[in-house]
mmCIF file of C-alpha atoms in Angstrom:
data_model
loop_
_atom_site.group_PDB
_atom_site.id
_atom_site.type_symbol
_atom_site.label_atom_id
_atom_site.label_comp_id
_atom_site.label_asym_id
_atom_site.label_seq_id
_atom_site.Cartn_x
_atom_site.Cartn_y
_atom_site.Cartn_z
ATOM 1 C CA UNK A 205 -19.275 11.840 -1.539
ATOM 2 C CA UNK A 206 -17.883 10.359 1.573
ATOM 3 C CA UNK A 207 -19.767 11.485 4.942
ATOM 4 C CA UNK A 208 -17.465 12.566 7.196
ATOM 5 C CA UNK A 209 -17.095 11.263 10.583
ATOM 6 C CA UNK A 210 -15.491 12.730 13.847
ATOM 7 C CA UNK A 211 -12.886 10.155 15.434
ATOM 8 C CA UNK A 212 -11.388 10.013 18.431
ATOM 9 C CA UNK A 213 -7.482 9.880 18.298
ATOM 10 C CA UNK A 214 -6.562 7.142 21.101
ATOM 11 C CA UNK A 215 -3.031 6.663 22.692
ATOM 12 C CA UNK A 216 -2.045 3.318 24.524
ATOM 13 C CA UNK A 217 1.038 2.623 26.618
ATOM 14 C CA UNK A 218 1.739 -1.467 27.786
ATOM 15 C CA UNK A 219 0.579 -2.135 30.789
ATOM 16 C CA UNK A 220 -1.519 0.744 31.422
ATOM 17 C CA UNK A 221 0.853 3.405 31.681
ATOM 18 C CA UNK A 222 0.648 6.785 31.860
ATOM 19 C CA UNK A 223 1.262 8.094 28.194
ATOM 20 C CA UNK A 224 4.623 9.817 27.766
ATOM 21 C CA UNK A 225 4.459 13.292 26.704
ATOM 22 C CA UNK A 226 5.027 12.834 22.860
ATOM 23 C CA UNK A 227 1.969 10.933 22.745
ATOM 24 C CA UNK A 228 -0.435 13.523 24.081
ATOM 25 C CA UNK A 229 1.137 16.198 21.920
ATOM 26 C CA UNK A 230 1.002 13.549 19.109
ATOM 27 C CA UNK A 231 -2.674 13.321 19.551
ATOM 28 C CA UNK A 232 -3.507 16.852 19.859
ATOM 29 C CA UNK A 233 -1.724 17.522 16.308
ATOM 30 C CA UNK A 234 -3.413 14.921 14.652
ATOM 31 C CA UNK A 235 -6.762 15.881 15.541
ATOM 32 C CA UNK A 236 -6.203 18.990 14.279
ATOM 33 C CA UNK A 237 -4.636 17.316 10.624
ATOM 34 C CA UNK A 238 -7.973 15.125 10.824
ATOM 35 C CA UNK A 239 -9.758 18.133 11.255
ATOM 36 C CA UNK A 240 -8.601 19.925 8.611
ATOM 37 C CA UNK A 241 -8.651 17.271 6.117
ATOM 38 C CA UNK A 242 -11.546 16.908 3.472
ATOM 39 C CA UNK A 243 -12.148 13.174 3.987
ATOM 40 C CA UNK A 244 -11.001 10.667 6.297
ATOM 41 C CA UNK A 245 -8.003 10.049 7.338
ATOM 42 C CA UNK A 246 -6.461 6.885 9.135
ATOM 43 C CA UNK A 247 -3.631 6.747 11.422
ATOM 44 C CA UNK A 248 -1.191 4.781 13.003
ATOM 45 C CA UNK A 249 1.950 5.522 14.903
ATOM 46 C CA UNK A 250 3.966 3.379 17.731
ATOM 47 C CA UNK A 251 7.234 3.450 19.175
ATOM 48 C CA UNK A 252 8.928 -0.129 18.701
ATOM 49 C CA UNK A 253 10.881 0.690 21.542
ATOM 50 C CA UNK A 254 8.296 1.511 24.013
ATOM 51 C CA UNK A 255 5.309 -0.646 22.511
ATOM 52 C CA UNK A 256 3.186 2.957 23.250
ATOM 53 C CA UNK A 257 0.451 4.032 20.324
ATOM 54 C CA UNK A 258 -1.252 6.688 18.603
ATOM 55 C CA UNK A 259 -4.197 5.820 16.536
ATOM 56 C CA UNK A 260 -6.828 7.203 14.659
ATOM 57 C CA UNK A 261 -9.271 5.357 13.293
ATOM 58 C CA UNK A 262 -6.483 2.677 12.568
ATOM 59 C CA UNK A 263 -8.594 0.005 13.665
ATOM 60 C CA UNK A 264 -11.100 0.306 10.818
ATOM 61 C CA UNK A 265 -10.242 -0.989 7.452
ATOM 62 C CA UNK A 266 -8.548 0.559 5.039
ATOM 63 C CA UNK A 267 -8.101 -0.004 1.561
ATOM 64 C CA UNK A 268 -4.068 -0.353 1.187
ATOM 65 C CA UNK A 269 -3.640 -0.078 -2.548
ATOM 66 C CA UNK A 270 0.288 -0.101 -3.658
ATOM 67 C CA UNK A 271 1.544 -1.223 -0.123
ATOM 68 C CA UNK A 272 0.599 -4.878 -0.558
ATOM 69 C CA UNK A 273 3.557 -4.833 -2.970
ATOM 70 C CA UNK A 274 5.607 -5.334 0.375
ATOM 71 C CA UNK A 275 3.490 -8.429 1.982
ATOM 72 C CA UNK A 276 4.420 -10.056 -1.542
ATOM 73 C CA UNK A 277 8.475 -9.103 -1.641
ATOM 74 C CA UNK A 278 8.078 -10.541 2.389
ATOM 75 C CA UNK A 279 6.654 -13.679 0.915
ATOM 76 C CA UNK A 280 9.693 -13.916 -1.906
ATOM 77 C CA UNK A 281 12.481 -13.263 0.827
ATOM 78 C CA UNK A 282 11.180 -15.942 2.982
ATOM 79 C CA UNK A 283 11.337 -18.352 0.181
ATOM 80 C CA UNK A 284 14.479 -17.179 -0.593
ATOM 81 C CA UNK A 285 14.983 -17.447 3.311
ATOM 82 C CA UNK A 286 13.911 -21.378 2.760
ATOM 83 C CA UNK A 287 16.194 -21.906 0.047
ATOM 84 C CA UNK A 288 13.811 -22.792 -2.670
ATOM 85 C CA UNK A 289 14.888 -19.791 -4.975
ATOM 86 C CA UNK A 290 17.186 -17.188 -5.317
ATOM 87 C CA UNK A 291 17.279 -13.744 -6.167
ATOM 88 C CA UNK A 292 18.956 -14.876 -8.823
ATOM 89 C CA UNK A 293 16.643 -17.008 -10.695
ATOM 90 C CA UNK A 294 15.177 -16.078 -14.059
ATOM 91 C CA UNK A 295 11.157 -16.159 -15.387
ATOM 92 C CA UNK A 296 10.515 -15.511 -18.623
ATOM 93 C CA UNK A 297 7.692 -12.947 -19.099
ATOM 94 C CA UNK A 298 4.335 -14.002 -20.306
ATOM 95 C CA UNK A 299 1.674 -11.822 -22.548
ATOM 96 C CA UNK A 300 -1.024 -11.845 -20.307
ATOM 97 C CA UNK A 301 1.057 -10.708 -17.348
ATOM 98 C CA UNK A 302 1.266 -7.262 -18.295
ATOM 99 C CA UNK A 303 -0.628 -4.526 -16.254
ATOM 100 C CA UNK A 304 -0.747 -0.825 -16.924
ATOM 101 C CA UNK A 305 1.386 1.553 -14.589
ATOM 102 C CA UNK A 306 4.267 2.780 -13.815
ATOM 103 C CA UNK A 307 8.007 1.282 -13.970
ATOM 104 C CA UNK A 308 10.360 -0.634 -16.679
ATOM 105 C CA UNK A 309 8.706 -4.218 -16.982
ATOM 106 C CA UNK A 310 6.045 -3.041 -19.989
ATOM 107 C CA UNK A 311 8.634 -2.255 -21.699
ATOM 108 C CA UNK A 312 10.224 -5.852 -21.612
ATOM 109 C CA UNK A 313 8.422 -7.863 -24.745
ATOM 110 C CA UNK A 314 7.042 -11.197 -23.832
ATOM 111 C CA UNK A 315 9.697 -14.032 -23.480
ATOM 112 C CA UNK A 316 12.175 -11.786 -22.196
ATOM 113 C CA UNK A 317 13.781 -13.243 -18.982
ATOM 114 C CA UNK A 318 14.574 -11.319 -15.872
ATOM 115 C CA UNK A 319 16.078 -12.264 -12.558
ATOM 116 C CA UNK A 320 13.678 -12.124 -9.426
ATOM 117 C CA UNK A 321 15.639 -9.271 -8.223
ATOM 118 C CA UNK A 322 15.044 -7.077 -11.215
ATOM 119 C CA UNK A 323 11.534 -7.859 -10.407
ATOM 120 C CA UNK A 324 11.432 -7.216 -6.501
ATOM 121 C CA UNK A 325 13.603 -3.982 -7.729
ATOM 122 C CA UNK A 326 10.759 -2.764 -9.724
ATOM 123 C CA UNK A 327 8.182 -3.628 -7.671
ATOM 124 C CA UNK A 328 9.506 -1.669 -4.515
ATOM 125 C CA UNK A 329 11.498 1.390 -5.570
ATOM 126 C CA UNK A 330 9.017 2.231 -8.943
ATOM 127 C CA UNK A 331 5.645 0.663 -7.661
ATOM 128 C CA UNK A 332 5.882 -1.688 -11.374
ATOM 129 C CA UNK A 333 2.389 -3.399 -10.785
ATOM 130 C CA UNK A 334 3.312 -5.888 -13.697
ATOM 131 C CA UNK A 335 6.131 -6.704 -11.850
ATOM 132 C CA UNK A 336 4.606 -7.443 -8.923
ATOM 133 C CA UNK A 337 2.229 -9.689 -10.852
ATOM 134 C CA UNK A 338 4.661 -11.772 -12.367
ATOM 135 C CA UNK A 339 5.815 -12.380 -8.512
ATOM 136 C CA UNK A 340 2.143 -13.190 -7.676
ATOM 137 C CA UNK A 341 2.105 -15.812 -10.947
ATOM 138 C CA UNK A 342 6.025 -17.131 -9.468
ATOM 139 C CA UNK A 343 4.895 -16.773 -5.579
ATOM 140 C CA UNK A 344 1.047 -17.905 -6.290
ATOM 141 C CA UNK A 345 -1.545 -15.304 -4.418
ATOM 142 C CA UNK A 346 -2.683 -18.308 -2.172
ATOM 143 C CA UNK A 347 1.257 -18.070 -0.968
ATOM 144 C CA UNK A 348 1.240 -14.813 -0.157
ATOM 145 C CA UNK A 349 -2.391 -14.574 1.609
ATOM 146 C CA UNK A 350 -1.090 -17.463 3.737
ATOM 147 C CA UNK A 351 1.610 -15.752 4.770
ATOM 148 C CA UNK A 352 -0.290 -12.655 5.770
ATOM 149 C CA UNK A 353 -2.999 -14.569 8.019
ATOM 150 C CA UNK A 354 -0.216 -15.769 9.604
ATOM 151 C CA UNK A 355 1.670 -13.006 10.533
ATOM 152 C CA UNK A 356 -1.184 -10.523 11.122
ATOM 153 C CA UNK A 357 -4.191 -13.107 11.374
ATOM 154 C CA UNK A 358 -7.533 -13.043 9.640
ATOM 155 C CA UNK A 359 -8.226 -8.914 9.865
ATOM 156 C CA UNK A 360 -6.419 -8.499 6.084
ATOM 157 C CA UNK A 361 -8.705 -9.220 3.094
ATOM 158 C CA UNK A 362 -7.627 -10.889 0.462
ATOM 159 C CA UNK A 363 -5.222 -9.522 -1.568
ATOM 160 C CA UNK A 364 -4.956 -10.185 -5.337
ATOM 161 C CA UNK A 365 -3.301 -9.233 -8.345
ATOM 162 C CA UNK A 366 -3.005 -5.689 -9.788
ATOM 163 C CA UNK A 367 -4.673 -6.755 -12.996
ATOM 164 C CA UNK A 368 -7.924 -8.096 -10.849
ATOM 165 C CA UNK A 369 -7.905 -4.838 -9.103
ATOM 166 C CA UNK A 370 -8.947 -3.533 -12.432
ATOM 167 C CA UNK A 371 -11.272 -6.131 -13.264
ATOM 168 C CA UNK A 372 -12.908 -6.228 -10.032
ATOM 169 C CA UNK A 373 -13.444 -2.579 -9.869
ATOM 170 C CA UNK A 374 -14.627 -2.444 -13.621
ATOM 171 C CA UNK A 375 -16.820 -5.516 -13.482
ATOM 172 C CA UNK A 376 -18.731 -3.208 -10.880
ATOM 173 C CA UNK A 377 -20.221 -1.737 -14.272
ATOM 174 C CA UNK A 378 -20.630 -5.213 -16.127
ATOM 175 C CA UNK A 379 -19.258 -9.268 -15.232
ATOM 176 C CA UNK A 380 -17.602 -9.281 -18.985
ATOM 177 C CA UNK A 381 -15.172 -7.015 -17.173
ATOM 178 C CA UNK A 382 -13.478 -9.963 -15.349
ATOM 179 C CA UNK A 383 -12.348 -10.937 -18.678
ATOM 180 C CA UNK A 384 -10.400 -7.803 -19.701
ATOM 181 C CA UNK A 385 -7.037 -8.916 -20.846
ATOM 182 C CA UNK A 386 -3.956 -6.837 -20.856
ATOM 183 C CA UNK A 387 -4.745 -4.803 -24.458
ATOM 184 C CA UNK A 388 -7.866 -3.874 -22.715
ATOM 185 C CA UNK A 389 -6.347 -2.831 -19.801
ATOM 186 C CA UNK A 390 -4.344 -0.434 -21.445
ATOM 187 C CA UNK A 391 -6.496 0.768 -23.227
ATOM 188 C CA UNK A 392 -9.055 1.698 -20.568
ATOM 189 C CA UNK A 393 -5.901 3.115 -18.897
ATOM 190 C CA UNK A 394 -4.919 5.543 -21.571
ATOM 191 C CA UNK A 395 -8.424 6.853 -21.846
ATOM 192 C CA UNK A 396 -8.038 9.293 -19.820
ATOM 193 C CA UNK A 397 -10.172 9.646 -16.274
ATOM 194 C CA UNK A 398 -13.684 9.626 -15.254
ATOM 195 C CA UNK A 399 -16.253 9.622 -17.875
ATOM 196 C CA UNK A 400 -13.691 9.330 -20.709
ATOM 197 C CA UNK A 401 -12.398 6.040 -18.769
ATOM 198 C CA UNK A 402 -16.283 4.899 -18.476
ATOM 199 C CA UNK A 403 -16.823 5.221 -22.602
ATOM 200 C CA UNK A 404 -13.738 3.374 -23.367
ATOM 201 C CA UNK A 405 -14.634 0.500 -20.989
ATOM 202 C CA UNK A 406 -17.729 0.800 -22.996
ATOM 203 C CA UNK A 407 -16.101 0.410 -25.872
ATOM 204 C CA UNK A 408 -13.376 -2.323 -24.941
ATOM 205 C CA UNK A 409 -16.356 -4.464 -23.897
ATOM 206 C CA UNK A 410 -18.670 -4.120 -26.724
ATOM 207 C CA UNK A 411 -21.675 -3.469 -24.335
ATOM 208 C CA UNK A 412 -23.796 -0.249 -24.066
ATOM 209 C CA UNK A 413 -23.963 1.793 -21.812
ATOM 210 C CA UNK A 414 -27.510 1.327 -20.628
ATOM 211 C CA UNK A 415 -26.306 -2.489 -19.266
ATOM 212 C CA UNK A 416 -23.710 -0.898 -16.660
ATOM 213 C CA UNK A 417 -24.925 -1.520 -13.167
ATOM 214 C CA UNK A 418 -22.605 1.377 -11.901
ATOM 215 C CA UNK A 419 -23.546 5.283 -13.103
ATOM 216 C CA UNK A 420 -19.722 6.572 -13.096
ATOM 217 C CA UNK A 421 -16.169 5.623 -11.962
ATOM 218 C CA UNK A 422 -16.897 6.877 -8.175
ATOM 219 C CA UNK A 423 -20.065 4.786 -7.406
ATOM 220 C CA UNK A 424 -17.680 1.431 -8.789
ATOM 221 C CA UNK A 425 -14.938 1.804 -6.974
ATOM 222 C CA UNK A 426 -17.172 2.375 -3.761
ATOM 223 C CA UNK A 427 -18.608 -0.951 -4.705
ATOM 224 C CA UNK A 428 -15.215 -2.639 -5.022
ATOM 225 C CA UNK A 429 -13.523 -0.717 -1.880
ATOM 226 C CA UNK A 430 -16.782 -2.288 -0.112
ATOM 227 C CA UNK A 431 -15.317 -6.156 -1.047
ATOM 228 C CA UNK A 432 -12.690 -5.858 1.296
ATOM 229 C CA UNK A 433 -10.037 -7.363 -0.732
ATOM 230 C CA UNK A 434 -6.758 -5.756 -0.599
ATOM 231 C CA UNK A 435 -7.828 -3.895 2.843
ATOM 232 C CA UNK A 436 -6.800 -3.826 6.471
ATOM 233 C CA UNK A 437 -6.752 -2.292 9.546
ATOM 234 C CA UNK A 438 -3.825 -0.226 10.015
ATOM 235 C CA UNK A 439 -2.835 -1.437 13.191
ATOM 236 C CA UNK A 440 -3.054 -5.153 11.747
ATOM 237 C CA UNK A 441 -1.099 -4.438 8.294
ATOM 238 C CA UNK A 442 1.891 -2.652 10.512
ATOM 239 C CA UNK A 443 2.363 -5.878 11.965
ATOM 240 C CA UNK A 444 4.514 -7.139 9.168
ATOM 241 C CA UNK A 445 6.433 -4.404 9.364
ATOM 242 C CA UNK A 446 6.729 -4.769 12.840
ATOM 243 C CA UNK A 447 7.343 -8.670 12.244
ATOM 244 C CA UNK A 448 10.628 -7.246 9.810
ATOM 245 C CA UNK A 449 11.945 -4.999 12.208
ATOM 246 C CA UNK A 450 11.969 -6.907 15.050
ATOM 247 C CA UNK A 451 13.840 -9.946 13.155
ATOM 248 C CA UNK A 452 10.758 -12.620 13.534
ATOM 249 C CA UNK A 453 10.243 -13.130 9.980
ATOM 250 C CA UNK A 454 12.943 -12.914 7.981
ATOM 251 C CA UNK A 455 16.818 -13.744 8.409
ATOM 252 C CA UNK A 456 18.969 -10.453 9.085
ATOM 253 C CA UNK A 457 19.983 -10.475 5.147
ATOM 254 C CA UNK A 458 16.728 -10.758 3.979
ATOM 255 C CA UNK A 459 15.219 -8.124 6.140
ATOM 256 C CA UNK A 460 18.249 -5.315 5.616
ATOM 257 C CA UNK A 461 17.530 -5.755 2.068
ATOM 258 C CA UNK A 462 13.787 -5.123 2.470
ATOM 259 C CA UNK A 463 14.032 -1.956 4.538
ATOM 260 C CA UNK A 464 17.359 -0.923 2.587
ATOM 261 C CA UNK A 465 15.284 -0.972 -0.835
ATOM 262 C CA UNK A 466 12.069 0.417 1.177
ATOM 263 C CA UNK A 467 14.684 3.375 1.822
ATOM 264 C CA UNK A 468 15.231 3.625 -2.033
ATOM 265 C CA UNK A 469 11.737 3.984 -3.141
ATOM 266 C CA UNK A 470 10.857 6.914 -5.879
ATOM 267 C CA UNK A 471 7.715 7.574 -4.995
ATOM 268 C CA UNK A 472 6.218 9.295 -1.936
ATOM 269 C CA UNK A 473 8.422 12.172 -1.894
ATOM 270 C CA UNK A 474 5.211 14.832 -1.155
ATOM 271 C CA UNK A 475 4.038 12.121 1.869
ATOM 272 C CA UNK A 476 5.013 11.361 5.280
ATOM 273 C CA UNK A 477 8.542 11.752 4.421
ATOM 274 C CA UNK A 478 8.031 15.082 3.117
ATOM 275 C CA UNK A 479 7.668 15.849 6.887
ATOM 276 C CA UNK A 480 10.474 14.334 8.799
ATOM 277 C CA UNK A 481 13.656 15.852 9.387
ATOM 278 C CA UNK A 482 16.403 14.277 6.742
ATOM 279 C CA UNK A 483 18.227 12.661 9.482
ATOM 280 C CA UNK A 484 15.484 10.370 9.505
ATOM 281 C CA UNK A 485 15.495 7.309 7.636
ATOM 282 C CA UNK A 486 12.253 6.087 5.698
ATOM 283 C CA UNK A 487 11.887 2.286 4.705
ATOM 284 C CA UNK A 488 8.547 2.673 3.096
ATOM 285 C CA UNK A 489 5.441 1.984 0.731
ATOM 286 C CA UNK A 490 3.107 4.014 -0.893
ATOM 287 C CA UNK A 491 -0.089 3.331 -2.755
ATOM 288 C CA UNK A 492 -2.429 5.273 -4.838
ATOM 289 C CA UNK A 493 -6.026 4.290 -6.225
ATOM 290 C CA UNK A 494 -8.911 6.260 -6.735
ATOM 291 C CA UNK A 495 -9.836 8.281 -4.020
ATOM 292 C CA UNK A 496 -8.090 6.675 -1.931
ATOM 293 C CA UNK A 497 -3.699 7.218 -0.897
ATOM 294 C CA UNK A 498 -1.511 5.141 1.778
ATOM 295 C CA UNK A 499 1.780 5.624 2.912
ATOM 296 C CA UNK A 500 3.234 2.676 5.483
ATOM 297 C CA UNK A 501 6.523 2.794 6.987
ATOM 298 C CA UNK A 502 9.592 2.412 9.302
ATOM 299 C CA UNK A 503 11.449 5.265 10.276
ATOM 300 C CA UNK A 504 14.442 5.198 12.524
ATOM 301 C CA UNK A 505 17.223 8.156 13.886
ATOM 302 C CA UNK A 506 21.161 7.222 12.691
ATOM 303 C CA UNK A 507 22.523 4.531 14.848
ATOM 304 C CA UNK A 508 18.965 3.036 15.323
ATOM 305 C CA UNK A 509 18.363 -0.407 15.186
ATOM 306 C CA UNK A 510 15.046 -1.449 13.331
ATOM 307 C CA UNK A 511 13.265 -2.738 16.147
ATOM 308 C CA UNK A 512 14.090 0.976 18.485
ATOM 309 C CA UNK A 513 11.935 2.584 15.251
ATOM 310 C CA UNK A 514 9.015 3.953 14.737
ATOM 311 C CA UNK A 515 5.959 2.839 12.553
ATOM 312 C CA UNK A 516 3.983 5.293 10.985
ATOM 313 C CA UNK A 517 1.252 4.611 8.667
ATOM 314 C CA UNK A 518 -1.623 6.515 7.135
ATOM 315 C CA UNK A 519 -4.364 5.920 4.521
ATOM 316 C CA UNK A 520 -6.764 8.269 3.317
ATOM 317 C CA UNK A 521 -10.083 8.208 1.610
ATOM 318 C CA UNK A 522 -13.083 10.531 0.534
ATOM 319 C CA UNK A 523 -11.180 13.753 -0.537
ATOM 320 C CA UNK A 524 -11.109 14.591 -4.491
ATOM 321 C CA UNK A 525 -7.776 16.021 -4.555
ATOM 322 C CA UNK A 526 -4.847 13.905 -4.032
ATOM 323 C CA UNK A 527 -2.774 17.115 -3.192
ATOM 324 C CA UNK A 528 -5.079 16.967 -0.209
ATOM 325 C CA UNK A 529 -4.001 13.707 0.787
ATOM 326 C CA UNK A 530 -0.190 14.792 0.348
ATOM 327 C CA UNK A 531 -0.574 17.417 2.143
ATOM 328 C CA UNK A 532 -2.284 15.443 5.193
ATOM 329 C CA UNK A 533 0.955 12.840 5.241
ATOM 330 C CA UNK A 534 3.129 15.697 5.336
ATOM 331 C CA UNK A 535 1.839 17.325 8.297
ATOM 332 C CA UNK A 536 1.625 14.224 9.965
ATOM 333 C CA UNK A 537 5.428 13.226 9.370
ATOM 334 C CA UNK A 538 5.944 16.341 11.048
ATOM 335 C CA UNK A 539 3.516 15.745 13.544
ATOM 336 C CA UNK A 540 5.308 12.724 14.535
ATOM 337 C CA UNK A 541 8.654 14.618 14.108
ATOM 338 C CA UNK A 542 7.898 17.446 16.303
ATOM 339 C CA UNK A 543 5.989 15.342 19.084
ATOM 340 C CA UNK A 544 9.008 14.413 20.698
ATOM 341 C CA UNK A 545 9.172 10.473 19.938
ATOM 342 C CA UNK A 546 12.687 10.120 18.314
ATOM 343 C CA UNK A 547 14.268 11.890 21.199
ATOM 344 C CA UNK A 548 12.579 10.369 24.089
ATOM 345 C CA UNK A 549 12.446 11.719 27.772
ATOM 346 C CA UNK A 550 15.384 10.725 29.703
#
C-alpha cells in the first residue's frame, strides 16, 4: 500500500503578485479534499486569463493513463494541419492491432477500412484504446513523443501504445509477456481481476507460477508505474492543453474540433465535471488504470474564449476504491467552482 504523504498546496500569481482571493480559498478546499482522500492526490488548476496557479503536488509525476489519447489526436490534427492527411483518409485494420477495452473498433473484423475520423471519434468520446493504436501504427509513437518534447519539453515519459501498456506491466511477472499478442490480451482481460487475472496470464504464457518475478497484480504495476513511461507532471502535461487553447499549436479548425469532441466525451461523468455548475463547459480526458484515475481538462463560462479558461487537472493514486477517486474529482470541480475563479473580482 501506498505511504501517504502530507503536501503542501502552493498558489502562484505572475510576477509575484499577491494571490487573488479564489486562490487562497482554492487552496484551503483542496487541502481539506487531499486530506480526506485515501491516497494521493495530484492537482492542478490555473486561470488562462490571469496566468495565477493552484497546485498540489502537480509537479511530481503522475502516471496519465487514458489522457495521452489527446497528445496523439494533437499529433493527427497537426498533420492534418500540414496537409499530409485528412480526416478523411481510410486504413484498413490489421489483426494484431486490436487491444481490449472499451468502444466500437473490436468489433470491426480485420481488413475493414475506416476513415481517420471514425478513429479520432472513438478514441476521444469512448476512450477505444484499439483505436488509438491504429493512430499510433498511422501517426508512428516516435511522431507523437516528438511532438510532446516539443511542446512541453523533456518532463513527459515516453508514451507508448495501449497494447505495450499491457505487456509492460505483465512482463513485470515474466519477459515472455512482451510477446502477448492480441488473443492473449483478451484473454487475460476477460479473466476477471487480481489473482484470477494472475492465473490466466499464467496460463496464456505457458509458464508456472513459481518463475513470476512479481507476487500479485499490485506489486507489477508498481514496477511498471516506476518506468515512467506514459507519466508527467501535471503542470507539464497541461501545457498542451494550454498550447490548444491559446491557438499556438493548432489552426482555429483543428483546435475547435479538439475541444468540441473533448466536450462530447462519455466517460467521466462521476469526475471533475460531476462538480461544476452545467453552465460550464468541459473539453476533457479521462484515464483509468489500476490504482491509479486522471481527469485533464479545459473548462470555460458561455461566451468564453478558450484561452480566458481554466485548466483543471487531477490524477490520483494509492486508494483501492475507484469510487474514492470519483469522489475526490468531484469535490474538487466544485472546489474550483465555488472558489470564485469563473467570476473574477472586478
Amino acid at each position: 500500500m501506498l505511504a501517504l504523504t502530507i503536501a503542501p498546496v502552493r498558489a502562484e500569481s505572475p510576477d509575484g503578485e499577491e494571490a487573488p482571493q479564489w486562490t487562497t480559498q482554492l487552496t484551503t478546499r483542496l487541502a481539506q479534499i487531499d486530506a480526506n482522500y485515501p491516497g494521493e492526490l495530484g492537482v492542478y488548476v490555473k486561470d488562462l486569463s490571469s496566468g495565477e496557479v493552484v497546485g498540489l503536488r502537480d509537479m511530481e509525476p503522475w502516471y496519465l493513463a487514458s489522457t495521452v489519447k489527446v497528445a496523439v489526436a494533437i499529433t493527427l490534427l497537426e498533420e492534418v494541419d500540414a496537409g499530409r492527411t485528412s480526416l478523411n483518409e481510410r486504413i484498413v485494420l490489421e489483426p494484431l492491432d486490436y487491444v481490449d477495452g472499451a468502444g466500437e473498433t473490436n468489433w470491426q473484423e480485420p481488413g475493414t477500412a475506416v476513415t481517420l475520423q471514425y478513429l479520432f471519434d472513438q478514441m476521444l468520446i469512448h476512450s477505444d484504446n484499439t483505436a488509438t493504436d491504429v493512430l499510433l501504427r498511422y501517426l508512428g509513437t516516435d511522431t507523437v513523443n516528438a511532438m510532446v518534447r516539443r511542446v512541453v519539453g523533456l518532463g513527459v515519459g515516453r508514451i507508448t501504445t495501449l497494447a505495450d501498456v499491457r505487456r509492460y506491466a505483465y512482463s513485470e511477472f515474466h519477459p515472455d509477456a512482451m510477446h502477448l499478442a492480441p488473443k492473449g490480451l483478451f484473454a487475460i482481460r476477460a479473466s476477471g481481476y487480481g489473482e484470477d487475472r494472475v492465473a490466466a496470464l499464467v496460463q496464456v504464457l505457458g509458464v508456472p507460477r513459481a518463475e513470476f518475478n512479481a507476487p500479485d497484480l499490485d506489486a507489477a504495476f508498481d514496477r511498471y508505474y516506476a518506468t515512467g513511461l506514459n507519466s508527467a507532471p501535471l503542470d507539464q502535461y497541461s501545457e498542451l492543453w494550454e498550447a490548444v487553447a491559446r491557438g499556438d499549436l493548432l489552426s482555429p479548425a483543428s483546435a475547435t474540433l479538439l475541444l468540441s469532441t473533448l466536450e462530447r466525451i462519455e466517460t467521466g461523468d462521476d469526475r471533475i465535471k460531476a462538480g461544476l455548475p452545467s453552465s460550464v463547459s468541459f473539453a476533457h480526458k479521462t484515464g483509468t488504470q489500476h490504482r491509479r484515475a486522471c481527469n485533464i481538462g479545459l473548462a470555460t463560462t458561455p461566451g468564453q474564449a478558450p484561452d480566458e479558461g481554466v485548466i483543471i487537472a487531477a490524477c490520483t493514486r494509492g486508494s483501492l476504491n475507484l469510487s474514492e477517486a470519483e469522489a475526490a474529482f468531484r469535490a474538487l470541480g466544485e472546489a474550483v467552482a465555488e472558489s470564485g475563479v469563473f467570476a473574477p473580482e472586478s
